[in-house]
Coordinates of C-alpha atoms in Angstrom, one line a residue:
X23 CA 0.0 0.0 0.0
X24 CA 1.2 3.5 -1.2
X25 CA 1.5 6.7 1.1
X26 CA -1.2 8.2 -1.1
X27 CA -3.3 5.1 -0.5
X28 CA -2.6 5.5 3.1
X29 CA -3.3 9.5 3.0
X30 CA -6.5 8.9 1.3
X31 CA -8.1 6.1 4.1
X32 CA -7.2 8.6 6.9
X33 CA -8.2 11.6 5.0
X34 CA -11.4 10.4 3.8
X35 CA -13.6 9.7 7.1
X36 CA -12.6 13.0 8.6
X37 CA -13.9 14.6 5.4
X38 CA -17.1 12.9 5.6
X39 CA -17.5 14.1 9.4
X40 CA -16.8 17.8 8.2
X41 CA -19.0 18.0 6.0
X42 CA -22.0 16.0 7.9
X43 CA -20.7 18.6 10.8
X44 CA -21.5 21.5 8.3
X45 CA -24.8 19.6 7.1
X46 CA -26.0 19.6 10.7
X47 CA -25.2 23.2 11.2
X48 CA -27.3 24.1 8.1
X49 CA -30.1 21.9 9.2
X50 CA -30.2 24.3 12.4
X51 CA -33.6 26.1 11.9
X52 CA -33.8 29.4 10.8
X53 CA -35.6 32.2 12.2
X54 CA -37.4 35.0 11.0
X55 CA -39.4 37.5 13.3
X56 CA -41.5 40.0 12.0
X57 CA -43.0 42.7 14.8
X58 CA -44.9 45.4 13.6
X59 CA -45.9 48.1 16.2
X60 CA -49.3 48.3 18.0
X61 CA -50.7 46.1 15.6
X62 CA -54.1 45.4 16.6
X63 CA -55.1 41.4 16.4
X64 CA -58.6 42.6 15.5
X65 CA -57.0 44.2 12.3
X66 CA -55.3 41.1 11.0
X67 CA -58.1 39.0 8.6
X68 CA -56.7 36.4 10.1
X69 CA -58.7 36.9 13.4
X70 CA -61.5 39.1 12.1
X71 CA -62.3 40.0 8.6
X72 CA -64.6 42.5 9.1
X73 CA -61.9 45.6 8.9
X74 CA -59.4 44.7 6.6
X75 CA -57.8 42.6 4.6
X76 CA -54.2 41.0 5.3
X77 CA -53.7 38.2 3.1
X78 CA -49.8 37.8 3.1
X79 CA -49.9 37.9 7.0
X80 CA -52.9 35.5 6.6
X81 CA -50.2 32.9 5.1
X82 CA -48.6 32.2 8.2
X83 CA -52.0 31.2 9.6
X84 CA -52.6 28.8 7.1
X85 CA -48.9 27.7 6.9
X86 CA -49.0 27.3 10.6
X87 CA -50.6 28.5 13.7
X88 CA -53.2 31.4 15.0
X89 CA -52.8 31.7 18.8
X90 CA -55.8 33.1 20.1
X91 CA -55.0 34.1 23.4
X92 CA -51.3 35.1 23.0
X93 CA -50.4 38.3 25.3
X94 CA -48.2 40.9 26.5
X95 CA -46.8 41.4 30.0
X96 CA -47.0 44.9 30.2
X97 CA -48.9 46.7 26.9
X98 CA -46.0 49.5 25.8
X99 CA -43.7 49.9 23.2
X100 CA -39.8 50.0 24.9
X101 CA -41.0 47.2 27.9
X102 CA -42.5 44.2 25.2
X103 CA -39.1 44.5 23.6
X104 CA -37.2 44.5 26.6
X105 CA -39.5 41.9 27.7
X106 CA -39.4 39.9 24.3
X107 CA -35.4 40.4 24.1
X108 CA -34.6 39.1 27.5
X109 CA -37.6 36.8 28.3
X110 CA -37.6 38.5 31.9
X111 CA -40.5 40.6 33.3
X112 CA -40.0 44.4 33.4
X113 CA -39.7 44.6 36.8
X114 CA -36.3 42.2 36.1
X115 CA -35.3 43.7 33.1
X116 CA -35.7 47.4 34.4
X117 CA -38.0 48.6 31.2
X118 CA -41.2 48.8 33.0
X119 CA -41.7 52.5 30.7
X120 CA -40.5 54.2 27.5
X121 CA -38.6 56.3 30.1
X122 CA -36.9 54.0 32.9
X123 CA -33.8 52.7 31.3
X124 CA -32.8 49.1 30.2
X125 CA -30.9 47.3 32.5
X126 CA -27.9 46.6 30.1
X127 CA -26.2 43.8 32.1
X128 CA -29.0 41.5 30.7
X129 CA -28.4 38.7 28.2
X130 CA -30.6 38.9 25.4
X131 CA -31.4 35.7 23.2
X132 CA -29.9 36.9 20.2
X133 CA -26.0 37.1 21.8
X134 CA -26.7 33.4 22.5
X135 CA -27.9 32.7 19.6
X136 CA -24.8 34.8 17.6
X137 CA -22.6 32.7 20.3
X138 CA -24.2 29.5 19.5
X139 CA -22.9 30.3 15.9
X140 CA -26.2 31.6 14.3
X141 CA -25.7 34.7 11.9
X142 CA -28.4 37.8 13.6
X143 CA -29.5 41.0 12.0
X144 CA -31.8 43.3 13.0
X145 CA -33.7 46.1 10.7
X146 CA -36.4 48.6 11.9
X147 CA -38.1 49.8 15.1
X148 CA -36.2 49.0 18.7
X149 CA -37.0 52.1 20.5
X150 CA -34.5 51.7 23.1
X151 CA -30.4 52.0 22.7
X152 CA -29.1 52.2 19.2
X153 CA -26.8 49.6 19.8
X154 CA -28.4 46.3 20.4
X155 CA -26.1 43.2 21.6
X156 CA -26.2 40.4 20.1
X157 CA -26.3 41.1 16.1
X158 CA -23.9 41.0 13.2
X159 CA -25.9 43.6 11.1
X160 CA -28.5 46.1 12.5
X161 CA -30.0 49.2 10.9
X162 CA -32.8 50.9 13.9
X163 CA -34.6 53.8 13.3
X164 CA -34.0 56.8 15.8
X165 CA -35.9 56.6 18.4
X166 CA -40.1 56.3 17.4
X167 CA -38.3 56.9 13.5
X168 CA -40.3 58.9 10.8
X169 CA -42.7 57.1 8.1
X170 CA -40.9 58.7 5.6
X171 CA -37.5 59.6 4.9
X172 CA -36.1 58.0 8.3
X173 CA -33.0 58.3 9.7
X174 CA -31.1 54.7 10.8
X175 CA -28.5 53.6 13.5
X176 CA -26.4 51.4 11.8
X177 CA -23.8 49.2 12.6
X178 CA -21.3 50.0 10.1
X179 CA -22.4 53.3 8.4
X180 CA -23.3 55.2 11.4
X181 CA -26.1 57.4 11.1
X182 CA -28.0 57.5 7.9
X183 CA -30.9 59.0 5.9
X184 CA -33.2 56.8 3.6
X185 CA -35.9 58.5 1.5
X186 CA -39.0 56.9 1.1
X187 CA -41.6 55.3 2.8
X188 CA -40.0 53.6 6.4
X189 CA -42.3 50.2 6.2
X190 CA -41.0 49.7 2.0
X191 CA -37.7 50.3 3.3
X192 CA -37.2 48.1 6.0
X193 CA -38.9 45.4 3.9
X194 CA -36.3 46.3 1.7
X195 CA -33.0 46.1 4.0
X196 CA -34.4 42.8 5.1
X197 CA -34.3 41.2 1.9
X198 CA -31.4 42.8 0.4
X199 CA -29.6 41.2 3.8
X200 CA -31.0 38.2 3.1
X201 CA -29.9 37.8 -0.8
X202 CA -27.1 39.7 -0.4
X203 CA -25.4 39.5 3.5
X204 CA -26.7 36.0 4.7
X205 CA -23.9 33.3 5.2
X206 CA -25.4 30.5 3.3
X207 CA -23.3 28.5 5.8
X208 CA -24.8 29.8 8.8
X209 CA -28.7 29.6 10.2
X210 CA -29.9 33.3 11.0
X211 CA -31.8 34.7 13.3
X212 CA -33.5 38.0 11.3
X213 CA -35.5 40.3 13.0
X214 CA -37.9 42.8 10.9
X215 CA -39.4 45.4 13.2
X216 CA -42.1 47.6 11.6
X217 CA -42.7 50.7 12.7
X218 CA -46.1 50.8 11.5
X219 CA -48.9 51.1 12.7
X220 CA -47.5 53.1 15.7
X221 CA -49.3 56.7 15.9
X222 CA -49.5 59.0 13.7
X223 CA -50.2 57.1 10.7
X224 CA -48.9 58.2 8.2
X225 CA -49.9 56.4 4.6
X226 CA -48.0 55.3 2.0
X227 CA -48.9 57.5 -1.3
X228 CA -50.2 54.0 -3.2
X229 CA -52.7 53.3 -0.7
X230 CA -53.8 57.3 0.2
X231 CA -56.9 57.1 -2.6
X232 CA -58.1 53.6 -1.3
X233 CA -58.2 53.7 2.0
X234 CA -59.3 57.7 2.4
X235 CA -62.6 56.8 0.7
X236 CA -63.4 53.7 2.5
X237 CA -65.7 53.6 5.6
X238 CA -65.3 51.3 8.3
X239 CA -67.6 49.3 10.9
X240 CA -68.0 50.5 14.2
X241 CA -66.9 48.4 17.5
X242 CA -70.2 47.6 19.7
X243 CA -68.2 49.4 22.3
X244 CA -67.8 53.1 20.8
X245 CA -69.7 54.9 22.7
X246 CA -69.1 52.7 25.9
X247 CA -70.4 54.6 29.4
X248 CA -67.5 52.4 31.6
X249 CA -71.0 52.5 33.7
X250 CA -69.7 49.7 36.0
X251 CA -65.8 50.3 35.8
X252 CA -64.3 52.3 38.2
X253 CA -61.8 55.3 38.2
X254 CA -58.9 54.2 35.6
X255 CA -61.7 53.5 32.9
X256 CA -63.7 57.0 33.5
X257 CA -60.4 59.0 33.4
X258 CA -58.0 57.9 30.6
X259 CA -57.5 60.0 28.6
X260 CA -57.5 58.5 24.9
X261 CA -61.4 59.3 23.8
X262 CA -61.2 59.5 20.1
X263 CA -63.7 62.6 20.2
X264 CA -61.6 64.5 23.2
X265 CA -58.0 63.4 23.3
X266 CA -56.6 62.8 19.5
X267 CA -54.4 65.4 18.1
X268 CA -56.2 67.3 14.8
X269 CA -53.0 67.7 12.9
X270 CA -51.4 64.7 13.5
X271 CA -53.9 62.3 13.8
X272 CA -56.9 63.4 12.3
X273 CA -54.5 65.0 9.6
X274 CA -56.7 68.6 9.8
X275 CA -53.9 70.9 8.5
X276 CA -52.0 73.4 10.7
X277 CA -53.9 76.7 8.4
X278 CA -57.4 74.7 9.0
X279 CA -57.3 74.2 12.7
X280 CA -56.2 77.9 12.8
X281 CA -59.6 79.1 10.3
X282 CA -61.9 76.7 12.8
X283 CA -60.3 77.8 16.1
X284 CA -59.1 74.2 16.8
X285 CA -56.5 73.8 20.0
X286 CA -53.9 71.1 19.7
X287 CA -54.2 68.7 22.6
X288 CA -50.9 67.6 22.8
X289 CA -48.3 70.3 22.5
X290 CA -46.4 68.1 19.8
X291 CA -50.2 67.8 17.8
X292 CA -48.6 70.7 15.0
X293 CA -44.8 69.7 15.0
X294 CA -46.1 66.1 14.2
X295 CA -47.7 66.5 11.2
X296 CA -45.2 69.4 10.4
X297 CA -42.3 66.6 10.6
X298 CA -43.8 64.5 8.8
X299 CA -45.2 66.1 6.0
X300 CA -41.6 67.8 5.3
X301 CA -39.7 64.6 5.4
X302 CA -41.8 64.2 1.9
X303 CA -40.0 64.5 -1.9
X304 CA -42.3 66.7 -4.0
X305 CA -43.9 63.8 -5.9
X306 CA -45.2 62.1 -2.3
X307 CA -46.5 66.1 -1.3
X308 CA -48.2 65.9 -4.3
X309 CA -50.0 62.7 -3.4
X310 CA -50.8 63.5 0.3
X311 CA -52.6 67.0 -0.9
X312 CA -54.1 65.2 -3.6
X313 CA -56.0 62.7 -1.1
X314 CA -56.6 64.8 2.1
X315 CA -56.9 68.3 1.1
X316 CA -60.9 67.5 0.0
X317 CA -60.9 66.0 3.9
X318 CA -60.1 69.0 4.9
X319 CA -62.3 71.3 2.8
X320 CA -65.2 68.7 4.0
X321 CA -64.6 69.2 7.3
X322 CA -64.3 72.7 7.3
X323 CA -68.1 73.0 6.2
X324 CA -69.4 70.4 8.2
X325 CA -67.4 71.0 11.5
X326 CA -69.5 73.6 12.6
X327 CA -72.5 71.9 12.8
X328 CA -71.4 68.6 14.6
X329 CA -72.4 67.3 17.5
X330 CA -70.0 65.3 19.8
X331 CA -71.4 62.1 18.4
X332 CA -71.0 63.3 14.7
X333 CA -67.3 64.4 15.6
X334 CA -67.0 60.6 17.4
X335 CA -68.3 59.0 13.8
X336 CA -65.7 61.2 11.9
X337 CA -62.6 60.4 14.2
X338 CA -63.1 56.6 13.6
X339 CA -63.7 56.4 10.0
X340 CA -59.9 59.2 9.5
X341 CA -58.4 56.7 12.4
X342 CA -59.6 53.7 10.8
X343 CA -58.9 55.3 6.9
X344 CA -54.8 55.7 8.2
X345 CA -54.1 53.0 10.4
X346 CA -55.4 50.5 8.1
X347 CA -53.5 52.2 5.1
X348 CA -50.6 51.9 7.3
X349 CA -51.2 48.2 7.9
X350 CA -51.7 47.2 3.9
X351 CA -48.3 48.7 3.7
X352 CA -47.1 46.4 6.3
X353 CA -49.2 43.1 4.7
X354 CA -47.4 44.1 1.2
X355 CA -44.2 44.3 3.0
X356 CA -44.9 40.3 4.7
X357 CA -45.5 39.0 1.4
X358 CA -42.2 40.2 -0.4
X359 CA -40.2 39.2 2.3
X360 CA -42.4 35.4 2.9
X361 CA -41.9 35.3 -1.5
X362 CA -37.8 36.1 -0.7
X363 CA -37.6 33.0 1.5
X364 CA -39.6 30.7 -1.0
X365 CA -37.0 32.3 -4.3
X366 CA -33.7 31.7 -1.5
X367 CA -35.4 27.8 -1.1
X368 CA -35.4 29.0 2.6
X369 CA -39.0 28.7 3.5
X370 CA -38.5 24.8 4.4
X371 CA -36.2 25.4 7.1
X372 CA -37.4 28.8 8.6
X373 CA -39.5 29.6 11.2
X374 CA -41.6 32.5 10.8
X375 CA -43.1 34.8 13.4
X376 CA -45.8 37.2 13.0
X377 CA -46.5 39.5 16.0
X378 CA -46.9 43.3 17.2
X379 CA -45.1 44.6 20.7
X380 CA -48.8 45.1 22.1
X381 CA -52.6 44.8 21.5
X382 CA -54.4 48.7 20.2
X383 CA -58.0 49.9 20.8
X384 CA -59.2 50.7 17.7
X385 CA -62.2 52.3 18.5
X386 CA -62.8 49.7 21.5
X387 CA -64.6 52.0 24.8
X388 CA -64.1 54.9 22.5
X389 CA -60.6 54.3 22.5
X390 CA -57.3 54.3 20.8
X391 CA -53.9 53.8 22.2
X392 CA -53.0 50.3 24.4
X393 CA -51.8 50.6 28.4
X394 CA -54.7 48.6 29.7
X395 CA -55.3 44.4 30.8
X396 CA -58.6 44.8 28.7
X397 CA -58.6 42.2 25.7
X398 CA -57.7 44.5 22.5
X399 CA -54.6 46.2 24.8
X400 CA -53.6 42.9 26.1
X401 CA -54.0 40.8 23.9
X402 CA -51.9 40.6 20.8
X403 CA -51.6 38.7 16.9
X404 CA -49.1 35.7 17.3
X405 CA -48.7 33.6 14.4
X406 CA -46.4 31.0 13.5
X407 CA -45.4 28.4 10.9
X408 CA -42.8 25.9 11.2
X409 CA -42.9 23.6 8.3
X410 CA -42.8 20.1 9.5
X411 CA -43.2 20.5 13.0
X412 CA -46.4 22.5 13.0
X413 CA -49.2 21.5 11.0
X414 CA -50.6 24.2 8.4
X415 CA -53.9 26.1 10.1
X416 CA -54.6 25.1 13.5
X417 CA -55.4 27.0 16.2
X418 CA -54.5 27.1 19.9
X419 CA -55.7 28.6 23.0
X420 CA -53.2 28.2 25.6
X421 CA -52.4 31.6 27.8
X422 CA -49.1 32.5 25.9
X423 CA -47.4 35.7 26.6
X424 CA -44.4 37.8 25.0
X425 CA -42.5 36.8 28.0
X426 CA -41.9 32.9 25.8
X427 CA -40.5 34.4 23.0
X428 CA -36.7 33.8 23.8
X429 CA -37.0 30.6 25.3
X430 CA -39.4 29.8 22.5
X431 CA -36.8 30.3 19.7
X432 CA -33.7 29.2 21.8
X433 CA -35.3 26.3 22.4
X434 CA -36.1 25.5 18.3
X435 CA -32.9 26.2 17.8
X436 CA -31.6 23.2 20.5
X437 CA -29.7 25.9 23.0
X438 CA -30.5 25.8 26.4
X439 CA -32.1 28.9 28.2
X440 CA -30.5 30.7 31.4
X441 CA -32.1 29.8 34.3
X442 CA -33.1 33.2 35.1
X443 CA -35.3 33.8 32.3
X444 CA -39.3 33.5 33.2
X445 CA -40.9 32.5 30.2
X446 CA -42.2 28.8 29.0
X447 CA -41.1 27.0 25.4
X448 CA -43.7 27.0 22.8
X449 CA -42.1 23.8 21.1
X450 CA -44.3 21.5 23.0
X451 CA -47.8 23.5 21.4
X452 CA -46.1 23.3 18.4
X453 CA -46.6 19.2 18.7
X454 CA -49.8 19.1 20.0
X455 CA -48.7 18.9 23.6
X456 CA -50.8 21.3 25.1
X457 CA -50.7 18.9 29.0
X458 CA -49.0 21.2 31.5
X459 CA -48.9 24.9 30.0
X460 CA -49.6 27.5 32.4
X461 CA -53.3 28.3 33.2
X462 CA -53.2 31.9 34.0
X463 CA -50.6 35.3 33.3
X464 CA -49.1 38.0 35.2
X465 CA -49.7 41.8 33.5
X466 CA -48.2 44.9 35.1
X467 CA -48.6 48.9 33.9
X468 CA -46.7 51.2 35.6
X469 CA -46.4 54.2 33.3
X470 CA -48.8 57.0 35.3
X471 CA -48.7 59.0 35.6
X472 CA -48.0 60.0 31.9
X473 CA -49.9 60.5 28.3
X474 CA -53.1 58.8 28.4
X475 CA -53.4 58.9 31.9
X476 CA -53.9 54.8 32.6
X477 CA -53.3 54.3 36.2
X478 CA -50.4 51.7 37.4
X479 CA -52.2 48.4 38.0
X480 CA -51.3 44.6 37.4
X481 CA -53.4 41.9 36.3
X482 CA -53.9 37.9 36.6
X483 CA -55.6 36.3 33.7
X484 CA -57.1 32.9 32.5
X485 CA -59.3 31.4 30.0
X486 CA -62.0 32.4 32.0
X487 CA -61.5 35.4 34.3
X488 CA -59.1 38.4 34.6
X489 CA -59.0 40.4 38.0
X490 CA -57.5 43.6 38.1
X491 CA -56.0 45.4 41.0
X492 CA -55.6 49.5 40.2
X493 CA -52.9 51.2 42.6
X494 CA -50.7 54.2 43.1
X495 CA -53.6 56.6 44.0
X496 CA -56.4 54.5 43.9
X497 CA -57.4 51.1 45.3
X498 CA -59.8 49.6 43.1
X499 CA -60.3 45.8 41.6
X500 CA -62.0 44.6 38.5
X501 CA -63.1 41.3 37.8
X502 CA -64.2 40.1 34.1
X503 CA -65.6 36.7 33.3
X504 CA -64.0 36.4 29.6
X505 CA -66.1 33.4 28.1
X506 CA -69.7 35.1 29.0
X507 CA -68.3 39.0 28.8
X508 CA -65.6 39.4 25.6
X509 CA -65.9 42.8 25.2
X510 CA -65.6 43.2 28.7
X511 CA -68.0 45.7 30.0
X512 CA -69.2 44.2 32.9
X513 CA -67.8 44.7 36.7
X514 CA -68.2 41.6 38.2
X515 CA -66.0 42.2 41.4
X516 CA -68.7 43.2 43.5
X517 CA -71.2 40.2 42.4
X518 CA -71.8 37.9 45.3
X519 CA -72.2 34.9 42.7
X520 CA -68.1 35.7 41.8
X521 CA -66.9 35.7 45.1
X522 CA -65.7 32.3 45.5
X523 CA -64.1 33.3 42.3
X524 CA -62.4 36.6 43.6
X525 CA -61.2 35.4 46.9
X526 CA -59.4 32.1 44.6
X527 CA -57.9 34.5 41.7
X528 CA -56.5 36.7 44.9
X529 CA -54.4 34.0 46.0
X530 CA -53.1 33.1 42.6
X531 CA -52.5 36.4 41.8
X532 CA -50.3 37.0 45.6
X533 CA -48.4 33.4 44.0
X534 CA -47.9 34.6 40.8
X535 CA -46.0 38.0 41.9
X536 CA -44.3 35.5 44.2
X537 CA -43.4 33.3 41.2
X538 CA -42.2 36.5 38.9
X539 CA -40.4 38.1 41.7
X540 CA -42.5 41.1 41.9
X541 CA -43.5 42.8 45.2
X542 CA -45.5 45.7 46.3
X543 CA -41.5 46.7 47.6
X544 CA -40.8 46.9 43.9
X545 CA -44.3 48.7 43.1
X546 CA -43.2 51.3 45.9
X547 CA -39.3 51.8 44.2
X548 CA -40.7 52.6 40.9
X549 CA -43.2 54.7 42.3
X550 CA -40.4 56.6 44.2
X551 CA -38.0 56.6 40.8
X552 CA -41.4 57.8 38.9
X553 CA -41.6 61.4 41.0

């Protein structure tokens, strides 16, 4: 036997083992997680198809699964990130508001994954830091960002300026990373984080005809009297009729609130609209006055003569017209990046991940805005599609929170979570094993006081009931039974027949804090920091 003989037997096997080593690394699942911000579930067709239509989102459904009682720990912006990031409770994390700062000692899910050898990128809205850890490529919008010409964080270019429209271009970044910057010898973790729908809403100029001229059904609960709530209900302050900006919500311009005498509610009503409308090229100007100057010329003969209800029915059909416009942006944006993943023969081996930060009113107790336990705040779209693991278009119920998300996808991608974090693994309800999962959640608000005026209060909820204990400067408890009340419009603390119920969901609720490490000695320290 010759030397190259002998090179070739030892040679051979260790060959074979590198590249079934690669194979296996390939097989690793990929992930791809699309948030969008404040997207209502009620405005995905998915869940109800009497708004809108979403029909590239509606793909995941039918490629996967619609959880229907999926939720948020705490219903605002910078703490479901944190939350969602870390997999840790805001009291843990230190995000329990847009204002009280991330604790940045904590180990998000994407540096393990980027450890574990998984290429991570992140494009769009964070809202908190402009560095995130854990990512080979990021590009986050400053801050809340613009919907058009936005200016980017980046991780190689600095700070940079993109004309167009923000949802198109993050759409865009994503798939040019993925053609372009993905390691075909790698699994990723890619994170696409829409700003839209967030406030103001702001359309795209190929959806500003449609949607302006389309009207919209009303919720039951629009002109909701809170007749058995209590104080939190009765005094927030997000009433379409009383508390939205003109300018930069119900898009009346600046020199047409001046000619009807109209006073901007929030200081930053004007400047909003002003921003925005001056981030436009002269073709997209063109566009917007085409489609909302007759708005305002319409409403500047009828305002005078409208009553409060009148002015109600107007606010939710301009609120409705632009956050839906906003959302057909985003559906458009799903489908080109879902259509990427099928051209890069990725789709087989990705999971996908369809969700918003929070739950929105949309009209819901004559609301808009989130903050609140009740159902359209809370509760939130999740959606996911795993080929071969989950079947295509099933449902499940189970009480799932944001809180899961990064043991969920460390889990899929066969890591091991830290101990510390608080959430549960979705894998198993991915199988069918549905034996075990938790039966209720923990919620907790702490941003009051502030906008909107939502008082501080934390929540336990089930299937079947959600209690509610309001603090800080009230003392007040709510009770809903959520199989016989959905919209939640009934008080049922105070009804002898719930006591038994009451006095049961007060223990849980004094285990659960227990369980989460929360305390009424952390209430009072964020209360202090708050002043």
């Amino acid at each position: 036997m010759n030397l190259q003989t002998l090179i070739c037997l030892f040679t051979l096997p260790l060959l074979a083992s590198c590249n079934q080593t690669a194979k296996k690394e390939i097989q690793r699942p990929n992930i791809l997680f699309i948030m969008s911000d404040d997207h209502a579930y009620q405005a995905i067709s998915a869940y109800n198809n009497t708004l809108t239509n979403t029909p590239n989102i509606d793909r995941i459904a039918q490629q996967g699964m619609r959880f229907t009682n999926a939720c948020v720990t705490n219903s605002l912006c910078a703490p479901s990130r944190a939350v969602l990031l870390t997999g840790k409770h805001c009291h843990i994390n230190g995000k329990v508001d847009n204002r009280f700062p991330f604790d940045t000692t904590q180990v998000t899910f994407p540096q393990l994954m980027q450890k574990a050898g998984y290429q991570t990128a992140m494009f769009g809205k964070l809202h908190f830091g402009n560095n995130p850890k854990g990512f080979d490529q990021f590009r986050i919008l400053d801050d809340q960002g613009s919907y058009y010409a936005p200016d980017f964080f980046t991780k190689n270019e600095g700070k940079i300026n993109i004309k167009g429209y923000t949802t198109d271009i993050i759409t865009d970044m994503t798939i040019d990373w993925l053609k372009e910057e993905r390691d075909p010898n790698k699994p990723f973790l890619l994170m696409l984080f829409n700003k839209a729908p967030h406030r103001e809403w702001f359309t795209a100029p190929r959806h500003q005809a449609e949607y302006t001229s389309k009207t919209f059904k009303e919720p039951a609960t629009l002109f909701d009297n809170f007749e058995t709530r209590g104080t939190a209900a009765k005094t927030a302050e997000m009433n379409l009729a009383d508390h939205m900006n003109w300018s930069g919500d119900s898009k009346i311009y600046p020199e047409v609130m001046k000619e009807l005498g109209l006073k901007e509610y929030m200081k930053w009503d004007i400047s909003a609209f002003e921003k925005e409308y001056n981030r436009m090229t002269p073709e997209e100007r063109e566009s917007w006055d085409k489609n909302y100057k007759p708005i305002n010329e319409k409403f500047k003969k009828e305002y005078p003569n409208m009553s409060r209800e009148d002015l109600m029915h107007w606010r939710y059909q301009r609120y409705m017209q632009d956050y839906l416009g906003c959302i057909a942006a985003v559906d458009e944006g799903v489908g080109r990046v879902l259509d990427c993943l099928g051209n890069q023969k990725l789709s087989d081996n990705t999971i996908v991940v369809y969700t918003s930060d929070q739950g929105f009113f949309l009209g819901e107790h004559g609301w808009f805005d989130k903050r609140f336990a009740y159902n359209e705040s809370f509760k939130t779209p999740l959606l996911i599609k795993w080929p071969n693991v989950i079947k295509p278009g099933i449902t499940n119920d189970e009480m799932v929170q944001n809180l899961d998300f990064a043991q969920t996808i460390l889990d899929a991608a066969g890591l091991s979570a830290p101990e510390d974090m608080q959430g549960e693994s979705l894998v198993p309800l991915f199988k069918g094993q549905n034996e075990g999962f938790r039966e209720e959640v923990y919620y907790h608000y702490y941003a009051y006081p502030s906008i909107h005026m939502v008082k501080r209060h934390y929540a336990i909820v089930s299937k079947e009931y959600k209690l509610i204990h309001f603090y800080y400067d009230v003392d007040e408890w709510e009770l809903y039974d959520r199989k016989n009340d959905p919209n939640e419009i009934n008080n049922v603390y105070n009804d002898p027949a719930y006591a038994e119920i009451v006095d049961e969901l007060k223990i849980k609720l004094s285990d659960i804090r227990i369980k989460y490490k929360d305390s009424d000695k952390l209430d009072q320290k964020y209360m202090e920091a708050s002043k």
